[in-house]
Short mmCIF file of C-alpha atoms and ligand atoms in Angstrom, two decimals:
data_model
loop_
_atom_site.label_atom_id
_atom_site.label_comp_id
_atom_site.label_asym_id
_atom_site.label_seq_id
_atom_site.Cartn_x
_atom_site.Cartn_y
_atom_site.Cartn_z
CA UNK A 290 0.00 0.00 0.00
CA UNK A 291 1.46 3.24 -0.96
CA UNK A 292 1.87 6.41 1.80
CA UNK A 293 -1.31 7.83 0.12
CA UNK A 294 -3.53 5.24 -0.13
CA UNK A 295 -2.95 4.62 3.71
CA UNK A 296 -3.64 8.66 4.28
CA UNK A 297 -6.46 8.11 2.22
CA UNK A 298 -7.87 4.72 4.30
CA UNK A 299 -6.70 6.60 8.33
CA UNK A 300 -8.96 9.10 7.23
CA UNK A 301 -11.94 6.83 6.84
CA UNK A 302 -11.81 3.96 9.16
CA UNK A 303 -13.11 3.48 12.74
CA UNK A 304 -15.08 6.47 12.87
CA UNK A 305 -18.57 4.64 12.87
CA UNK A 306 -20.76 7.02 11.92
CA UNK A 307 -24.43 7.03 12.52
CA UNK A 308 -26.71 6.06 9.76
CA UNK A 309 -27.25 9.86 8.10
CA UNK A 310 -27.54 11.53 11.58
CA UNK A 311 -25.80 14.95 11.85
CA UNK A 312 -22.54 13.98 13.54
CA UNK A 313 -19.36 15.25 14.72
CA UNK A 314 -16.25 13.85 12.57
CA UNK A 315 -15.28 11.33 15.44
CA UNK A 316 -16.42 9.38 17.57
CA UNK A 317 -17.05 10.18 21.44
CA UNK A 318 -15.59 8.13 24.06
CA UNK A 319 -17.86 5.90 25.16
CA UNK A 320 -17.22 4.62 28.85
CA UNK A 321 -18.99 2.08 30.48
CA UNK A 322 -19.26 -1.30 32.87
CA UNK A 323 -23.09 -2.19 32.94
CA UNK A 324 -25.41 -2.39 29.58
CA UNK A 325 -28.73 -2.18 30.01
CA UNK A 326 -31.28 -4.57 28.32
CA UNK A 327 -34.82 -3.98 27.43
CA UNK A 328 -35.65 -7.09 27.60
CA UNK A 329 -34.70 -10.37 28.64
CA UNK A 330 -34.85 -12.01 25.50
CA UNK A 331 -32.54 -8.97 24.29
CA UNK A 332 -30.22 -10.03 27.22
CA UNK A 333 -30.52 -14.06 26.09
CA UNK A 334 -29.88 -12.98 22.64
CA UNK A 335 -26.42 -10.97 23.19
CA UNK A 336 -25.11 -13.01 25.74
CA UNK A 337 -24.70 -15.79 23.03
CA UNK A 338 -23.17 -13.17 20.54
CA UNK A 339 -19.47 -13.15 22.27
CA UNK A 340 -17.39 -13.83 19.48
CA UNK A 341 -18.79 -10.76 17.51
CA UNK A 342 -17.73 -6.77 18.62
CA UNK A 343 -21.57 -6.84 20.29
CA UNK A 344 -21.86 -4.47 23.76
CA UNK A 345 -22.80 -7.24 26.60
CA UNK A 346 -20.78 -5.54 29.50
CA UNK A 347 -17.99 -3.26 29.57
CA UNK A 348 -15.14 -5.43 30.38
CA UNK A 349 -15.86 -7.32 27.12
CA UNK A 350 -15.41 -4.35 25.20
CA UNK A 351 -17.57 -0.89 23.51
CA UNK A 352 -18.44 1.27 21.31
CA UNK A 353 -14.72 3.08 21.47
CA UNK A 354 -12.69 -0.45 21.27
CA UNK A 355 -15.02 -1.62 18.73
CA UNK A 356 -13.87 1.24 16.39
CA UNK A 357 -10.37 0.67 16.93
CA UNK A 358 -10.40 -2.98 16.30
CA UNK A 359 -12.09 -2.25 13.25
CA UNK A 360 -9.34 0.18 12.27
CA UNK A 361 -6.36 -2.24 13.15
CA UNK A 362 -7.68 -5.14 11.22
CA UNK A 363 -7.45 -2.68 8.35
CA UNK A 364 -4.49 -1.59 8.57
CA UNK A 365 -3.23 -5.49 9.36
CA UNK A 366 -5.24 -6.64 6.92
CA UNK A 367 -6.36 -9.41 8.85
CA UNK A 368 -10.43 -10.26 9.78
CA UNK A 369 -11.01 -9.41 13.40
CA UNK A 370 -8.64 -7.69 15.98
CA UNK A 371 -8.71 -7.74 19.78
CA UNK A 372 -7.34 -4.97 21.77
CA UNK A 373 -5.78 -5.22 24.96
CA UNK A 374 -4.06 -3.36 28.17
CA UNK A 375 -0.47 -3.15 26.68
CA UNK A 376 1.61 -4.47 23.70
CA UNK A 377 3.30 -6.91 26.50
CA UNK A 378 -0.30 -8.07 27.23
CA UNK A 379 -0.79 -8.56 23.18
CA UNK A 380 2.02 -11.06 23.26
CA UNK A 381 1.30 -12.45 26.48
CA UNK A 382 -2.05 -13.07 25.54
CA UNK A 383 -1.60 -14.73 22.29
CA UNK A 384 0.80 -16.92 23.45
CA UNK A 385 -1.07 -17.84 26.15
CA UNK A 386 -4.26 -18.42 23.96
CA UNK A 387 -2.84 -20.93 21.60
CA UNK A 388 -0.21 -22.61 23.70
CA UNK A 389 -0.96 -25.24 26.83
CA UNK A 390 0.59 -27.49 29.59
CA UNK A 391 2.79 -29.88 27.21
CA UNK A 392 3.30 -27.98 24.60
CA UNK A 393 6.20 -26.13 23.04
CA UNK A 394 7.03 -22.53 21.69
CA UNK A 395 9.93 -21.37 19.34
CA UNK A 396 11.06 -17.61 19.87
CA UNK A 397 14.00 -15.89 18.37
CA UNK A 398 16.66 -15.45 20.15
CA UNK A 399 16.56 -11.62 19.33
CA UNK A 400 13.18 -11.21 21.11
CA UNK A 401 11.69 -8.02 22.75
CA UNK A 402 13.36 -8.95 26.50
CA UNK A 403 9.69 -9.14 28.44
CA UNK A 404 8.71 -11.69 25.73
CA UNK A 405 11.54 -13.77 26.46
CA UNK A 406 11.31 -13.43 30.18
CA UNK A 407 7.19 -14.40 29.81
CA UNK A 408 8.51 -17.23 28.33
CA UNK A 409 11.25 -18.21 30.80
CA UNK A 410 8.93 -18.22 34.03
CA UNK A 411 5.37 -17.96 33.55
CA UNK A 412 5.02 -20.35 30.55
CA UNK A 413 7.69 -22.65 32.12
CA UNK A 414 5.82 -22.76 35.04
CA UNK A 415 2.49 -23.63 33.09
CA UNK A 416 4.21 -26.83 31.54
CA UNK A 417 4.96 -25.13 28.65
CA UNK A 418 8.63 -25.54 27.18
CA UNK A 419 10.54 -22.83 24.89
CA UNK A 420 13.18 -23.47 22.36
CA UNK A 421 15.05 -20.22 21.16
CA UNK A 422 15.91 -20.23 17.37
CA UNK A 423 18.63 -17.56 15.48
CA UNK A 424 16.34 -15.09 14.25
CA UNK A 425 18.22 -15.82 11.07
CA UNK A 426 17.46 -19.55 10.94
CA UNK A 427 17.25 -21.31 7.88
CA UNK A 428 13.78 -23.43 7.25
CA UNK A 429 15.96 -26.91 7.68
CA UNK A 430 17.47 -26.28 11.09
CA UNK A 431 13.94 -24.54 11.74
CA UNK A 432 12.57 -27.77 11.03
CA UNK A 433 15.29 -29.59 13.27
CA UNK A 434 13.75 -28.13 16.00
CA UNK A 435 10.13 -28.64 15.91
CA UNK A 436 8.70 -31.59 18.44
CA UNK A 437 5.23 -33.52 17.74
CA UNK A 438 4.20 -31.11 20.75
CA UNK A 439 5.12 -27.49 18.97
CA UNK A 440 2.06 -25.72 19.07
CA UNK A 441 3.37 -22.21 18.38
CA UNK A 442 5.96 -20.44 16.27
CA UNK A 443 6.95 -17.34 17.35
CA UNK A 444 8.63 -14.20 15.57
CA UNK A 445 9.56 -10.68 15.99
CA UNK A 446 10.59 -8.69 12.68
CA UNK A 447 13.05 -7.27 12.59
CA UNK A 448 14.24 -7.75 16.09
CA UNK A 449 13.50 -4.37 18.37
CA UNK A 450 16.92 -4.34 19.38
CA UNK A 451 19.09 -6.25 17.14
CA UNK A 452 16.96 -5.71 13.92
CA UNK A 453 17.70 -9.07 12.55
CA UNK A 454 15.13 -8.98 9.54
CA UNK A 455 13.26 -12.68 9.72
CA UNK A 456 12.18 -14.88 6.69
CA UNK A 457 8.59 -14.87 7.92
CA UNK A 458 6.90 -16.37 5.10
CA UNK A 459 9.52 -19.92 5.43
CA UNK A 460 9.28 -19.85 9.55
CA UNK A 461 5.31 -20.02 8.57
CA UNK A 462 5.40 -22.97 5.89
CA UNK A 463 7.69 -25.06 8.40
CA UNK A 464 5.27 -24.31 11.29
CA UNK A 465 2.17 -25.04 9.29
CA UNK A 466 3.82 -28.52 7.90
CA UNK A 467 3.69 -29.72 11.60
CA UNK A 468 0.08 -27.79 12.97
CA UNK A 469 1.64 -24.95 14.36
CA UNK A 470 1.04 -21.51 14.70
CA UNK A 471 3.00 -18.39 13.83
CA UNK A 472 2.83 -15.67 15.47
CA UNK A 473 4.11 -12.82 14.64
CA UNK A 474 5.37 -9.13 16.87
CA UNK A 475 4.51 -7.13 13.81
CA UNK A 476 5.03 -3.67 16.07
CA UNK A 477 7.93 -1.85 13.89
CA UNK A 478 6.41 -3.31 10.31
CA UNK A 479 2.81 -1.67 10.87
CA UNK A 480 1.32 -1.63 7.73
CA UNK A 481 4.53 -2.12 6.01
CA UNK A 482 4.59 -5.49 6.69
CA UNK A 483 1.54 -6.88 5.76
CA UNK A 484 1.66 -10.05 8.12
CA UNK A 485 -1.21 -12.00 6.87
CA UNK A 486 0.07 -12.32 2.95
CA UNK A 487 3.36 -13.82 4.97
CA UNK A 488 1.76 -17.03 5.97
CA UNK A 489 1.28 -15.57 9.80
CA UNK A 490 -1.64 -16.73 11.59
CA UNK A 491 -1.96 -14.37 14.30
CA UNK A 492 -0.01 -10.47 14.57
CA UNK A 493 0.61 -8.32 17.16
CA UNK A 494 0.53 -5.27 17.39
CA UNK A 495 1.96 -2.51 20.08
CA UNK A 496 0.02 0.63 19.06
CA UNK A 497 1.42 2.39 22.17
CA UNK A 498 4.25 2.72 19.14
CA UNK A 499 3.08 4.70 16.05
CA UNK A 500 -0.71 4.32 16.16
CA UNK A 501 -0.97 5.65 19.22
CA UNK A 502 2.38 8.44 17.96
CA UNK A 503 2.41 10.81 21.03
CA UNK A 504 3.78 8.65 24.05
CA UNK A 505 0.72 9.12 25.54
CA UNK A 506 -1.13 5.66 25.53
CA UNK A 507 -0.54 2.05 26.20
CA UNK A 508 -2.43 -0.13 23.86
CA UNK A 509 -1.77 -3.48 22.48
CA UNK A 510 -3.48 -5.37 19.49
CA UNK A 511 -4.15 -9.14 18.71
CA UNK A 512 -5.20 -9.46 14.99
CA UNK A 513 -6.06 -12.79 13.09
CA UNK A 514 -7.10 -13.50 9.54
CA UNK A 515 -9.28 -16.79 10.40
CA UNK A 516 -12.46 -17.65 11.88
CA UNK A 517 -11.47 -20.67 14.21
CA UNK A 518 -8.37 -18.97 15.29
CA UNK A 519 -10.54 -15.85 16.22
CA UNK A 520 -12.79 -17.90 18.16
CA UNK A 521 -10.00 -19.36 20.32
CA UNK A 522 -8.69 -15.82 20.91
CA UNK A 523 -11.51 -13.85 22.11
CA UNK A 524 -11.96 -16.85 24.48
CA UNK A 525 -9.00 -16.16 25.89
CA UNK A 526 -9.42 -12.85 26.34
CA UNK A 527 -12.72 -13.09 27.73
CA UNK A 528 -11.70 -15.46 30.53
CA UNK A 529 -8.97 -13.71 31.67
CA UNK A 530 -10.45 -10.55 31.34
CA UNK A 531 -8.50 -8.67 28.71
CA UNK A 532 -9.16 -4.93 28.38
CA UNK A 533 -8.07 -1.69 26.99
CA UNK A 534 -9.59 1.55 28.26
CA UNK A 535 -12.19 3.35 25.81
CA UNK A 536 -10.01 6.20 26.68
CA UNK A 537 -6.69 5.17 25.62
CA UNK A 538 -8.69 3.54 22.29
CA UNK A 539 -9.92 6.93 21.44
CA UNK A 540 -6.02 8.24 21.47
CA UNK A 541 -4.90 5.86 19.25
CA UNK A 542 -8.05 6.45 17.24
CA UNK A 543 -6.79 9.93 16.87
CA UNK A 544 -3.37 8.90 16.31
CA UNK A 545 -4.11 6.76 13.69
CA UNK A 546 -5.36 9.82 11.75
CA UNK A 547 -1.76 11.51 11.11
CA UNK A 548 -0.16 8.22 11.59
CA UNK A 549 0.80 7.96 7.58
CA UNK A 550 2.21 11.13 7.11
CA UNK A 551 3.77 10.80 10.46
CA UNK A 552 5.46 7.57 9.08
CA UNK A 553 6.07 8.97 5.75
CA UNK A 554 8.27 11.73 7.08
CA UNK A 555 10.04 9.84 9.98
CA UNK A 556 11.21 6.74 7.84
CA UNK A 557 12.34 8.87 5.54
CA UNK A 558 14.41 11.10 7.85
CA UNK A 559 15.36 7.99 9.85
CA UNK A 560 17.00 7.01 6.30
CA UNK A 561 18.64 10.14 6.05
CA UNK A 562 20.26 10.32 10.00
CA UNK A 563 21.19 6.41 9.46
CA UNK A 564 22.95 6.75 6.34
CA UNK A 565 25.00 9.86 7.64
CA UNK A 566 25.87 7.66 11.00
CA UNK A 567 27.44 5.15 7.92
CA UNK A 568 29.59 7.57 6.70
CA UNK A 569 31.17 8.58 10.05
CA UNK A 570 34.40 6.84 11.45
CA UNK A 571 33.30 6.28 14.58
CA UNK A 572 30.22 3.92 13.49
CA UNK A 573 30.84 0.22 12.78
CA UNK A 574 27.68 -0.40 11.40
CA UNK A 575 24.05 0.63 11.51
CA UNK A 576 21.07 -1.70 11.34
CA UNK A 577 18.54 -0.45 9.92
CA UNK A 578 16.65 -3.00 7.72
CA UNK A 579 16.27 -0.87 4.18
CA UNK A 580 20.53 -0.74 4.39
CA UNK A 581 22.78 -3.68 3.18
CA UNK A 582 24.39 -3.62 6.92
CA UNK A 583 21.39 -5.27 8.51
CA UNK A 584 21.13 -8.66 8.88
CA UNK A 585 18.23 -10.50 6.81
CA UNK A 586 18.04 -7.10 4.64
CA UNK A 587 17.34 -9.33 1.44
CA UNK A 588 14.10 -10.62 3.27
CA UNK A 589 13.43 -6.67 4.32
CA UNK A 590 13.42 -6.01 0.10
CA UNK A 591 11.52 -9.05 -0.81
CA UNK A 592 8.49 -8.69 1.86
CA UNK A 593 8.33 -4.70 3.32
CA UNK A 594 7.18 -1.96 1.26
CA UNK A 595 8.79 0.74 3.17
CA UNK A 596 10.59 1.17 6.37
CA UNK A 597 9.45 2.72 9.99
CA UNK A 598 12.16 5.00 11.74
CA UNK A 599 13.76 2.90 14.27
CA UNK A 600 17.37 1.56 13.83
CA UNK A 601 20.30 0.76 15.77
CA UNK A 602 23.90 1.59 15.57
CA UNK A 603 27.16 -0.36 16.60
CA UNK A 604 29.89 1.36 17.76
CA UNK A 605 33.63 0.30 17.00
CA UNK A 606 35.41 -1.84 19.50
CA UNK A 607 37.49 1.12 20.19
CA UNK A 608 34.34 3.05 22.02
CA UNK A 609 33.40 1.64 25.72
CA UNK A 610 29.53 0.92 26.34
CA UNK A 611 30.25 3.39 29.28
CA UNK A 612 31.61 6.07 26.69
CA UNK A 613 28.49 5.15 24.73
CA UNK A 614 26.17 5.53 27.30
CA UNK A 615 27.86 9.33 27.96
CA UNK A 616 26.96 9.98 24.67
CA UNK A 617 23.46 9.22 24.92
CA UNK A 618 23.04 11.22 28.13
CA UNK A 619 24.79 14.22 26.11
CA UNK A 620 22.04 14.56 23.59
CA UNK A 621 19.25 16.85 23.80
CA UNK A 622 17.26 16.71 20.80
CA UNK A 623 17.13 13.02 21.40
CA UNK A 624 15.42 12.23 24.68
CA UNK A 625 17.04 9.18 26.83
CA UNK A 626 14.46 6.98 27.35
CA UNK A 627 12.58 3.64 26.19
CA UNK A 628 9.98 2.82 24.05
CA UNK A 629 9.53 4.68 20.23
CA UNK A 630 6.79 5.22 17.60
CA UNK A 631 6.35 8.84 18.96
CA UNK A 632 6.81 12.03 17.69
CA UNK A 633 9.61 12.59 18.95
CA UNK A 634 12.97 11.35 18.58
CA UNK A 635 14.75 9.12 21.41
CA UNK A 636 17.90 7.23 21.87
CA UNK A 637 18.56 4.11 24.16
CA UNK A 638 21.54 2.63 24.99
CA UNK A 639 21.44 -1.52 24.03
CA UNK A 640 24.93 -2.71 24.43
CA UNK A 641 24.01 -5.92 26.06
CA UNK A 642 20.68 -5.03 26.71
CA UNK A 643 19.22 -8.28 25.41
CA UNK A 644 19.78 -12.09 26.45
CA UNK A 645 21.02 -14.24 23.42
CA UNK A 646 21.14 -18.00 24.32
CA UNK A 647 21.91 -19.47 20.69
CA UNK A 648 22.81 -16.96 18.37
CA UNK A 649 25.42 -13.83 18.26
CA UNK A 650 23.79 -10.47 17.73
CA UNK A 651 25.73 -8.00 16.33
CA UNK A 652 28.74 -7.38 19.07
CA UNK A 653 30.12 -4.12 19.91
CA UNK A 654 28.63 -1.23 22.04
CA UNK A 655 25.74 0.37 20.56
CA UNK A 656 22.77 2.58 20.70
CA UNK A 657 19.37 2.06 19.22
CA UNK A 658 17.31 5.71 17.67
CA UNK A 659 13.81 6.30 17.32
CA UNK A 660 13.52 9.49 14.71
CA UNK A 661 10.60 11.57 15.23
CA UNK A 662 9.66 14.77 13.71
CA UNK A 663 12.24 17.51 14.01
CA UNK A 664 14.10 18.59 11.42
CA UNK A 665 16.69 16.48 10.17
CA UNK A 666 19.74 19.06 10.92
CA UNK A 667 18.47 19.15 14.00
CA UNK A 668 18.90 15.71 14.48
CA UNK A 669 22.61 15.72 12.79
CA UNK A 670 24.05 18.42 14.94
CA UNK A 671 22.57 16.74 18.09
CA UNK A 672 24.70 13.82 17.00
CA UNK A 673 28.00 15.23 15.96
CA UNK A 674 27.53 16.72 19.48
CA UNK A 675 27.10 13.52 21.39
CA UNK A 676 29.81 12.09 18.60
CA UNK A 677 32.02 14.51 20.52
CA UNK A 678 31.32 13.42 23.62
CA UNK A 679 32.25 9.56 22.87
CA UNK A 680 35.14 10.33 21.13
CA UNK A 681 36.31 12.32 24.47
CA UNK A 682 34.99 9.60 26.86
CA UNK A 683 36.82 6.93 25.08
CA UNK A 684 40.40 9.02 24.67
C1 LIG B 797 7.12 -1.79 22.94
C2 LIG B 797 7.04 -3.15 22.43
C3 LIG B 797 6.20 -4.08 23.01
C4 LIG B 797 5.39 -3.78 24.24
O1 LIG B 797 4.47 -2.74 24.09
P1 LIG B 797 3.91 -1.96 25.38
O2 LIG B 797 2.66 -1.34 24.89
O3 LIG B 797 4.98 -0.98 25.75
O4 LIG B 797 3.68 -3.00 26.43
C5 LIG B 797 6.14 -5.35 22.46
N1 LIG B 797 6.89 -5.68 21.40
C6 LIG B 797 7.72 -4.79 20.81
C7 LIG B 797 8.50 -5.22 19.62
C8 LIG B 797 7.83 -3.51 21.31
O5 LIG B 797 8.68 -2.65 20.75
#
């Protein structure tokens, strides 16, 4: 989908308007635990209606939710979405929903690090074993590793700290050869990586990142592209009470609005700042998946159709994580601090940051940068600036 046919489908969906009333553009929030039936054969007849976006009581989702789960299947291109608290929760939650005692999960080894640590206690404890594969595996040694008991797949492309670049569509043919599922962390590819086309079976979204765009919301999305698999889902989330606040839905309703341009101009000043990091002496290499550097880049050119604006960049050898980590704390324009998908830009320090058991990630100290909206100059001279200060800290 090209920039302007996504500015031209955030304008139009999830707004629900009502049938040739005089409205306002958007929706309202709607907020709400109890519903009200007029009857009790209206009661009888919604209760049984749980798979479908239907008001029964507030914890099982409105009016506002409704809108935005309507929106992220769009976008997703998948057939129903679930929202829920976070974008931890999202991968919690669909884990948890297709996995049980006895079975067996494969996650990359380049994982987002509360993933990995779900994984290593709470599914342990629940029976259920995990394998960690080299994001970079190859569908034979893939194959290697799946048991009669694998019931899940798991991915995360490219990895939010090392930014390995995964062959999605061959992870999903050798988990579908033996029943499994794949799921897919599809927060950095939104809409450029349209996950359903790949052979996933269920994608997750954080919209906390770019939907919701103003580090102001914590959101996470569960989308799926079949009936059975939906079914299994939303039982999930019913029982254990899954939620996302009407509230934060109507942010990253709003968000979702500017969220194309917003993307349009970030990836393509996160192209520019990443390519002039290249050039400089002091970088070893940067990892962002639309430049030859990053590992699984040919997968990045055969399945994306455009980048987001988060990257990471490896330091030489030469350059201490500490000296790193002064040069991070000596930038202004980019604020020190986790998460991305905002507006503005930020820089974290991830020399180390995340647990490989299997495979190498790229060594050497390094930072990962989120590129928001300023101007790129800006962005430049805030960087020869911190530049500065490694240089100095490392002399
Ligand atoms: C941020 C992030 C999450 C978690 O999202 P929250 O809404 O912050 O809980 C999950 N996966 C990836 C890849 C992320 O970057």
């Amino acid at each position: 989908m090209s920039w302007s046919d996504l500015n031209g489908r955030l304008a139009q969906i999830g707004r629900g308007h009502a049938h040739g009333e005089p409205h306002f553009v958007n929706p309202s929030v709607a907020r709400g635990s109890t519903v009200l039936f007029e009857s009790m054969e209206a009661m009888r007849a919604r209760s049984a209606q749980r798979y479908e976006h239907q008001l029964i009581y507030g914890a099982m989702g409105g009016p506002t939710q409704a809108l935005l789960e309507e929106a992220i299947a769009v976008i997703e291109g998948g057939a129903h979405t679930q929202v829920v608290s976070s974008g931890l929760a999202a991968c919690t939650t669909a884990l948890l929903s297709f996995l049980g005692a006895g079975g067996h999960c494969l996650v990359p080894d380049s994982v987002y690090g509360p993933t990995r640590r779900f994984c290593d206690t709470m599914l342990r404890r629940l029976g259920v074993e995990t394998t960690y594969y080299d994001p970079l595996i190859d569908a034979a040694s893939l194959r290697a590793l799946m048991r009669p008991t694998t019931q899940v797949v798991f991915a995360e492309s490219p990895g939010s700290h090392s930014f390995e670049v995964q062959d999605v569509p061959s992870l999903a043919r050798v988990a579908h050869e033996h029943g499994a599922k794949l799921i897919l962390d599809n927060t950095w590819g939104i809409h450029v990586f349209q996950p359903f086309r790949h052979g996933v079976d269920v994608s997750i979204q954080a919209l906390t990142k770019y939907p919701a765009g103003h580090s102001d919301a914590i959101v996470g999305a569960i989308t799926v592209a079949d009936e059975v698999d939906w079914v299994t889902l939303r039982d999930s989330v019913v029982q254990m009470g899954q939620f996302a606040s009407p509230d934060d839905c109507w942010l990253v309703l709003r968000g979702l609005r500017t969220m194309g341009i917003r993307l349009e101009q970030q990836s393509r000043a996160a192209l520019e700042v990443a390519s002039w990091l290249r050039e400089r002496p002091e970088v070893a290499r940067v990892l962002h998946p639309a430049l030859p550097d990053c590992p699984g880049h040919e997968y990045f050119l055969r399945d994306f159709s455009g980048a987001t604006s988060l990257f990471g960049v490896v330091f030489h050898e030469r350059y201490t994580a500490s000296a790193v980590e002064d040069m991070a704390g000596a930038l202004g324009v980019f604020g020190l601090g986790a998460s991305w998908g905002g507006y503005e830009s930020l820089v974290l320090p991830t020399t180390g940051t995340i647990t490989r058991t299997v495979s190498r990630a790229e060594s050497g100290p390094a930072l990962r940068l989120h590129v928001g909206l300023e101007p790129v100059p800006s962005l430049l001279a805030d960087l020869e600036g911190g530049l500065a200060v490694l240089r100095e800290a490392s002399s």
